[in-house]
């Protein structure tokens, strides 16, 4: 059995109909590949070897109907041991098993089971009971399957509860996330509204300041114009300059007429007329009076200097 290329021949040599006896072969591992090449070997005896564990691909031997693993050192079975759905007879006597994989519940065709002389979990040991005869071994198969199905159902329920809890937790996280996002949106909206209100107040303040400045400028302009308007003479007094100008015009006209008359009486043939004689005489008197006035003024000035 230890020769690599001769394993196939050795297994075929040991095959008797549908039974393959590999007991007492001092095996440390199961030749799964060679066994898979013998689908006719539905009854397999691996008892009285040194097997500590079974490889995971051992569960691919789904053609097995009867399996004897007694008197080995197996500490556990593969997790997917339940894939051996055609298994009807299983002998695990005198190993080191404490528990069975949950997939054991899938061995729906199992009719016979022996778990004696294993350090089984107390609950499992009580369920399995003794396998001292055919009846007890059949009862052990039924009870252990029911027990493992119950464990599987409980695990399924726990898994469902865990999934439900995870889904609820996920929903809660999503709800919290949505609430957080809604709060953030509300805060952004509020900040935007506050910013808009602040800018509106600034605009109103600037507009009010501008209007106040315009009012102040208008008021200063009005105050500046008032003295000019107050310095103007009252409306009725406007007639005084016009009256003065009229009088002045009249006097100038009279003076012009006098000069014209005087010139006519002095320079023309009219000087011998009675009117001109009177005018000339008046003129000479006025000139004489002015000269006397001037002489008197000079005398007064002379006396004042002395």
GROMACS .gro file of C-alpha atoms in nm:
model
  306
    1UNK     CA    1   0.000   0.000   0.000
    2UNK     CA    2   0.294   0.232   0.056
    3UNK     CA    3   0.419   0.194  -0.301
    4UNK     CA    4   0.295   0.493  -0.500
    5UNK     CA    5   0.229   0.344  -0.846
    6UNK     CA    6   0.110   0.013  -0.710
    7UNK     CA    7  -0.171   0.153  -0.504
    8UNK     CA    8  -0.427   0.107  -0.780
    9UNK     CA    9  -0.336  -0.257  -0.827
   10UNK     CA   10  -0.329  -0.316  -0.452
   11UNK     CA   11  -0.678  -0.165  -0.411
   12UNK     CA   12  -0.817  -0.368  -0.697
   13UNK     CA   13  -0.658  -0.680  -0.552
   14UNK     CA   14  -0.840  -0.610  -0.225
   15UNK     CA   15  -1.173  -0.540  -0.394
   16UNK     CA   16  -1.420  -0.825  -0.347
   17UNK     CA   17  -1.739  -0.749  -0.535
   18UNK     CA   18  -1.853  -0.418  -0.390
   19UNK     CA   19  -1.649  -0.455  -0.069
   20UNK     CA   20  -1.305  -0.307  -0.023
   21UNK     CA   21  -1.118  -0.410   0.291
   22UNK     CA   22  -0.833  -0.176   0.390
   23UNK     CA   23  -0.833  -0.265   0.760
   24UNK     CA   24  -0.510  -0.343   0.944
   25UNK     CA   25  -0.305  -0.177   0.670
   26UNK     CA   26  -0.129   0.066   0.901
   27UNK     CA   27  -0.270   0.360   0.704
   28UNK     CA   28  -0.189   0.716   0.814
   29UNK     CA   29  -0.401   0.871   0.542
   30UNK     CA   30  -0.685   0.764   0.316
   31UNK     CA   31  -0.600   0.707  -0.055
   32UNK     CA   32  -0.897   0.913  -0.175
   33UNK     CA   33  -0.790   0.939  -0.540
   34UNK     CA   34  -0.757   0.560  -0.575
   35UNK     CA   35  -1.088   0.506  -0.395
   36UNK     CA   36  -1.262   0.753  -0.625
   37UNK     CA   37  -1.144   0.538  -0.919
   38UNK     CA   38  -1.339   0.243  -0.774
   39UNK     CA   39  -1.703   0.358  -0.766
   40UNK     CA   40  -1.813  -0.004  -0.736
   41UNK     CA   41  -1.658  -0.021  -0.388
   42UNK     CA   42  -1.970   0.089  -0.197
   43UNK     CA   43  -1.858  -0.092   0.120
   44UNK     CA   44  -1.528   0.038   0.263
   45UNK     CA   45  -1.348  -0.096   0.571
   46UNK     CA   46  -1.077   0.136   0.710
   47UNK     CA   47  -1.081  -0.001   1.067
   48UNK     CA   48  -0.773  -0.067   1.278
   49UNK     CA   49  -0.544   0.191   1.113
   50UNK     CA   50  -0.363   0.503   1.232
   51UNK     CA   51  -0.599   0.762   1.083
   52UNK     CA   52  -0.602   1.088   1.278
   53UNK     CA   53  -0.821   1.281   1.034
   54UNK     CA   54  -0.995   1.243   0.701
   55UNK     CA   55  -0.908   1.475   0.411
   56UNK     CA   56  -1.179   1.712   0.293
   57UNK     CA   57  -1.197   1.540  -0.049
   58UNK     CA   58  -1.292   1.216   0.129
   59UNK     CA   59  -1.650   1.349   0.122
   60UNK     CA   60  -1.645   1.323  -0.258
   61UNK     CA   61  -1.678   0.943  -0.221
   62UNK     CA   62  -2.055   0.973  -0.243
   63UNK     CA   63  -2.090   0.616  -0.370
   64UNK     CA   64  -2.017   0.477  -0.022
   65UNK     CA   65  -2.305   0.296   0.143
   66UNK     CA   66  -2.126   0.132   0.433
   67UNK     CA   67  -1.818   0.277   0.605
   68UNK     CA   68  -1.615   0.131   0.891
   69UNK     CA   69  -1.376   0.376   1.061
   70UNK     CA   70  -1.360   0.200   1.398
   71UNK     CA   71  -1.044   0.171   1.605
   72UNK     CA   72  -0.857   0.465   1.459
   73UNK     CA   73  -0.750   0.791   1.621
   74UNK     CA   74  -0.995   1.026   1.451
   75UNK     CA   75  -1.041   1.349   1.647
   76UNK     CA   76  -1.296   1.502   1.413
   77UNK     CA   77  -1.481   1.443   1.088
   78UNK     CA   78  -1.473   1.681   0.788
   79UNK     CA   79  -1.719   1.969   0.810
   80UNK     CA   80  -1.894   1.859   0.490
   81UNK     CA   81  -1.921   1.495   0.599
   82UNK     CA   82  -2.293   1.520   0.521
   83UNK     CA   83  -2.215   1.505   0.149
   84UNK     CA   84  -2.201   1.125   0.187
   85UNK     CA   85  -2.577   1.119   0.139
   86UNK     CA   86  -2.590   0.751   0.034
   87UNK     CA   87  -2.429   0.633   0.357
   88UNK     CA   88  -2.649   0.384   0.548
   89UNK     CA   89  -2.406   0.219   0.787
   90UNK     CA   90  -2.136   0.406   0.983
   91UNK     CA   91  -1.905   0.257   1.244
   92UNK     CA   92  -1.702   0.509   1.450
   93UNK     CA   93  -1.627   0.282   1.745
   94UNK     CA   94  -1.321   0.358   1.955
   95UNK     CA   95  -1.197   0.689   1.818
   96UNK     CA   96  -1.133   1.027   1.979
   97UNK     CA   97  -1.442   1.213   1.862
   98UNK     CA   98  -1.600   1.473   2.087
   99UNK     CA   99  -1.859   1.620   1.851
  100UNK     CA  100  -1.998   1.562   1.506
  101UNK     CA  101  -2.015   1.820   1.224
  102UNK     CA  102  -2.354   1.987   1.179
  103UNK     CA  103  -2.366   1.859   0.823
  104UNK     CA  104  -2.407   1.510   0.979
  105UNK     CA  105  -2.780   1.591   0.982
  106UNK     CA  106  -2.783   1.559   0.600
  107UNK     CA  107  -2.715   1.182   0.615
  108UNK     CA  108  -3.085   1.115   0.563
  109UNK     CA  109  -3.026   0.751   0.457
  110UNK     CA  110  -2.825   0.659   0.769
  111UNK     CA  111  -2.981   0.354   0.938
  112UNK     CA  112  -2.701   0.225   1.164
  113UNK     CA  113  -2.450   0.413   1.382
  114UNK     CA  114  -2.195   0.317   1.647
  115UNK     CA  115  -2.029   0.590   1.855
  116UNK     CA  116  -1.919   0.383   2.155
  117UNK     CA  117  -1.580   0.438   2.317
  118UNK     CA  118  -1.544   0.801   2.209
  119UNK     CA  119  -1.499   1.097   2.449
  120UNK     CA  120  -1.829   1.239   2.328
  121UNK     CA  121  -1.991   1.555   2.454
  122UNK     CA  122  -2.224   1.445   2.738
  123UNK     CA  123  -2.538   1.559   2.552
  124UNK     CA  124  -2.436   1.378   2.234
  125UNK     CA  125  -2.332   1.068   2.433
  126UNK     CA  126  -2.671   1.059   2.600
  127UNK     CA  127  -2.852   1.093   2.267
  128UNK     CA  128  -2.641   0.821   2.101
  129UNK     CA  129  -2.679   0.576   2.390
  130UNK     CA  130  -2.526   0.230   2.371
  131UNK     CA  131  -2.484   0.032   2.051
  132UNK     CA  132  -2.479  -0.317   2.199
  133UNK     CA  133  -2.709  -0.476   1.943
  134UNK     CA  134  -2.862  -0.410   1.605
  135UNK     CA  135  -3.166  -0.237   1.749
  136UNK     CA  136  -2.966   0.004   1.966
  137UNK     CA  137  -2.737   0.093   1.676
  138UNK     CA  138  -3.038   0.169   1.456
  139UNK     CA  139  -3.192   0.378   1.734
  140UNK     CA  140  -2.861   0.561   1.773
  141UNK     CA  141  -2.866   0.651   1.404
  142UNK     CA  142  -3.222   0.788   1.427
  143UNK     CA  143  -3.165   0.981   1.752
  144UNK     CA  144  -2.832   1.125   1.650
  145UNK     CA  145  -2.975   1.239   1.318
  146UNK     CA  146  -3.266   1.405   1.498
  147UNK     CA  147  -3.027   1.566   1.744
  148UNK     CA  148  -2.801   1.697   1.468
  149UNK     CA  149  -3.103   1.821   1.274
  150UNK     CA  150  -3.215   2.008   1.584
  151UNK     CA  151  -2.867   2.158   1.619
  152UNK     CA  152  -2.867   2.248   1.251
  153UNK     CA  153  -3.212   2.408   1.282
  154UNK     CA  154  -3.098   2.603   1.585
  155UNK     CA  155  -2.787   2.715   1.404
  156UNK     CA  156  -2.999   2.810   1.106
  157UNK     CA  157  -3.226   3.009   1.336
  158UNK     CA  158  -2.926   3.172   1.497
  159UNK     CA  159  -2.787   3.246   1.156
  160UNK     CA  160  -3.122   3.389   1.051
  161UNK     CA  161  -3.140   3.595   1.369
  162UNK     CA  162  -2.787   3.713   1.307
  163UNK     CA  163  -2.871   3.801   0.949
  164UNK     CA  164  -3.188   3.972   1.066
  165UNK     CA  165  -2.993   4.161   1.329
  166UNK     CA  166  -2.735   4.257   1.070
  167UNK     CA  167  -3.009   4.370   0.832
  168UNK     CA  168  -3.175   4.569   1.109
  169UNK     CA  169  -2.841   4.714   1.204
  170UNK     CA  170  -2.779   4.799   0.840
  171UNK     CA  171  -3.123   4.958   0.820
  172UNK     CA  172  -3.050   5.148   1.139
  173UNK     CA  173  -2.718   5.266   1.000
  174UNK     CA  174  -2.888   5.366   0.677
  175UNK     CA  175  -3.160   5.548   0.871
  176UNK     CA  176  -2.896   5.722   1.082
  177UNK     CA  177  -2.704   5.808   0.768
  178UNK     CA  178  -3.018   5.945   0.606
  179UNK     CA  179  -3.098   6.143   0.922
  180UNK     CA  180  -2.741   6.272   0.930
  181UNK     CA  181  -2.757   6.371   0.564
  182UNK     CA  182  -3.096   6.536   0.620
  183UNK     CA  183  -2.953   6.725   0.918
  184UNK     CA  184  -2.653   6.832   0.713
  185UNK     CA  185  -2.883   6.947   0.434
  186UNK     CA  186  -3.093   7.138   0.685
  187UNK     CA  187  -2.781   7.298   0.834
  188UNK     CA  188  -2.653   7.394   0.490
  189UNK     CA  189  -2.995   7.534   0.404
  190UNK     CA  190  -3.005   7.730   0.730
  191UNK     CA  191  -2.652   7.861   0.679
  192UNK     CA  192  -2.742   7.962   0.326
  193UNK     CA  193  -3.053   8.142   0.451
  194UNK     CA  194  -2.852   8.316   0.726
  195UNK     CA  195  -2.587   8.418   0.474
  196UNK     CA  196  -2.856   8.551   0.242
  197UNK     CA  197  -3.018   8.741   0.531
  198UNK     CA  198  -2.678   8.884   0.634
  199UNK     CA  199  -2.607   9.000   0.281
  200UNK     CA  200  -2.957   9.151   0.259
  201UNK     CA  201  -2.901   9.344   0.583
  202UNK     CA  202  -2.565   9.467   0.454
  203UNK     CA  203  -2.732   9.576   0.132
  204UNK     CA  204  -3.010   9.755   0.322
  205UNK     CA  205  -2.753   9.920   0.550
  206UNK     CA  206  -2.547  10.038   0.252
  207UNK     CA  207  -2.859  10.163   0.079
  208UNK     CA  208  -2.972  10.348   0.395
  209UNK     CA  209  -2.624  10.497   0.438
  210UNK     CA  210  -2.626  10.611   0.077
  211UNK     CA  211  -2.970  10.768   0.118
  212UNK     CA  212  -2.859  10.936   0.439
  213UNK     CA  213  -2.552  11.072   0.263
  214UNK     CA  214  -2.768  11.204  -0.020
  215UNK     CA  215  -3.002  11.371   0.230
  216UNK     CA  216  -2.706  11.524   0.412
  217UNK     CA  217  -2.561  11.650   0.086
  218UNK     CA  218  -2.896  11.804  -0.012
  219UNK     CA  219  -2.929  11.966   0.330
  220UNK     CA  220  -2.578  12.112   0.307
  221UNK     CA  221  -2.657  12.243  -0.041
  222UNK     CA  222  -2.974  12.406   0.088
  223UNK     CA  223  -2.786  12.565   0.382
  224UNK     CA  224  -2.520  12.691   0.142
  225UNK     CA  225  -2.779  12.854  -0.085
  226UNK     CA  226  -2.979  13.020   0.197
  227UNK     CA  227  -2.723  13.299   0.285
  228UNK     CA  228  -2.703  13.398  -0.081
  229UNK     CA  229  -3.076  13.418  -0.102
  230UNK     CA  230  -3.098  13.602   0.231
  231UNK     CA  231  -2.838  13.862   0.119
  232UNK     CA  232  -3.062  13.962  -0.166
  233UNK     CA  233  -3.273  14.274  -0.097
  234UNK     CA  234  -3.646  14.225  -0.059
  235UNK     CA  235  -3.844  14.212  -0.374
  236UNK     CA  236  -4.002  14.558  -0.329
  237UNK     CA  237  -3.654  14.718  -0.297
  238UNK     CA  238  -3.579  14.623  -0.655
  239UNK     CA  239  -3.765  14.942  -0.757
  240UNK     CA  240  -3.508  15.163  -0.581
  241UNK     CA  241  -3.218  15.100  -0.818
  242UNK     CA  242  -3.448  15.139  -1.112
  243UNK     CA  243  -3.584  15.472  -0.970
  244UNK     CA  244  -3.234  15.599  -0.901
  245UNK     CA  245  -3.130  15.512  -1.250
  246UNK     CA  246  -3.434  15.696  -1.382
  247UNK     CA  247  -3.349  16.005  -1.181
  248UNK     CA  248  -2.989  15.985  -1.295
  249UNK     CA  249  -3.100  15.958  -1.652
  250UNK     CA  250  -3.324  16.260  -1.613
  251UNK     CA  251  -3.042  16.462  -1.456
  252UNK     CA  252  -2.802  16.359  -1.729
  253UNK     CA  253  -3.061  16.450  -1.987
  254UNK     CA  254  -3.116  16.789  -1.825
  255UNK     CA  255  -2.740  16.846  -1.803
  256UNK     CA  256  -2.706  16.749  -2.167
  257UNK     CA  257  -2.979  16.990  -2.262
  258UNK     CA  258  -2.812  17.268  -2.062
  259UNK     CA  259  -2.479  17.198  -2.226
  260UNK     CA  260  -2.637  17.192  -2.569
  261UNK     CA  261  -2.815  17.523  -2.498
  262UNK     CA  262  -2.497  17.675  -2.361
  263UNK     CA  263  -2.301  17.564  -2.662
  264UNK     CA  264  -2.566  17.699  -2.896
  265UNK     CA  265  -2.570  18.035  -2.718
  266UNK     CA  266  -2.191  18.060  -2.719
  267UNK     CA  267  -2.106  17.935  -3.060
  268UNK     CA  268  -2.399  18.018  -3.282
  269UNK     CA  269  -2.578  18.331  -3.396
  270UNK     CA  270  -2.834  18.277  -3.125
  271UNK     CA  271  -2.599  18.430  -2.867
  272UNK     CA  272  -2.761  18.773  -2.921
  273UNK     CA  273  -3.105  18.640  -2.850
  274UNK     CA  274  -3.261  18.737  -2.516
  275UNK     CA  275  -3.269  18.373  -2.397
  276UNK     CA  276  -2.907  18.317  -2.484
  277UNK     CA  277  -2.805  18.644  -2.322
  278UNK     CA  278  -2.969  18.525  -2.002
  279UNK     CA  279  -2.802  18.188  -2.032
  280UNK     CA  280  -2.461  18.341  -2.094
  281UNK     CA  281  -2.502  18.574  -1.803
  282UNK     CA  282  -2.605  18.284  -1.576
  283UNK     CA  283  -2.307  18.084  -1.696
  284UNK     CA  284  -2.065  18.367  -1.627
  285UNK     CA  285  -2.213  18.415  -1.280
  286UNK     CA  286  -2.178  18.049  -1.204
  287UNK     CA  287  -1.817  18.044  -1.324
  288UNK     CA  288  -1.740  18.352  -1.117
  289UNK     CA  289  -1.902  18.197  -0.813
  290UNK     CA  290  -1.700  17.881  -0.861
  291UNK     CA  291  -1.382  18.083  -0.898
  292UNK     CA  292  -1.460  18.280  -0.585
  293UNK     CA  293  -1.536  17.952  -0.408
  294UNK     CA  294  -1.205  17.815  -0.524
  295UNK     CA  295  -1.017  18.131  -0.415
  296UNK     CA  296  -1.186  18.112  -0.075
  297UNK     CA  297  -1.093  17.745  -0.044
  298UNK     CA  298  -0.730  17.820  -0.125
  299UNK     CA  299  -0.726  18.096   0.132
  300UNK     CA  300  -0.869  17.870   0.395
  301UNK     CA  301  -0.614  17.604   0.313
  302UNK     CA  302  -0.338  17.869   0.328
  303UNK     CA  303  -0.455  17.989   0.669
  304UNK     CA  304  -0.484  17.638   0.798
  305UNK     CA  305  -0.125  17.570   0.698
  306UNK     CA  306  -0.006  17.880   0.883
   0.00000   0.00000   0.00000
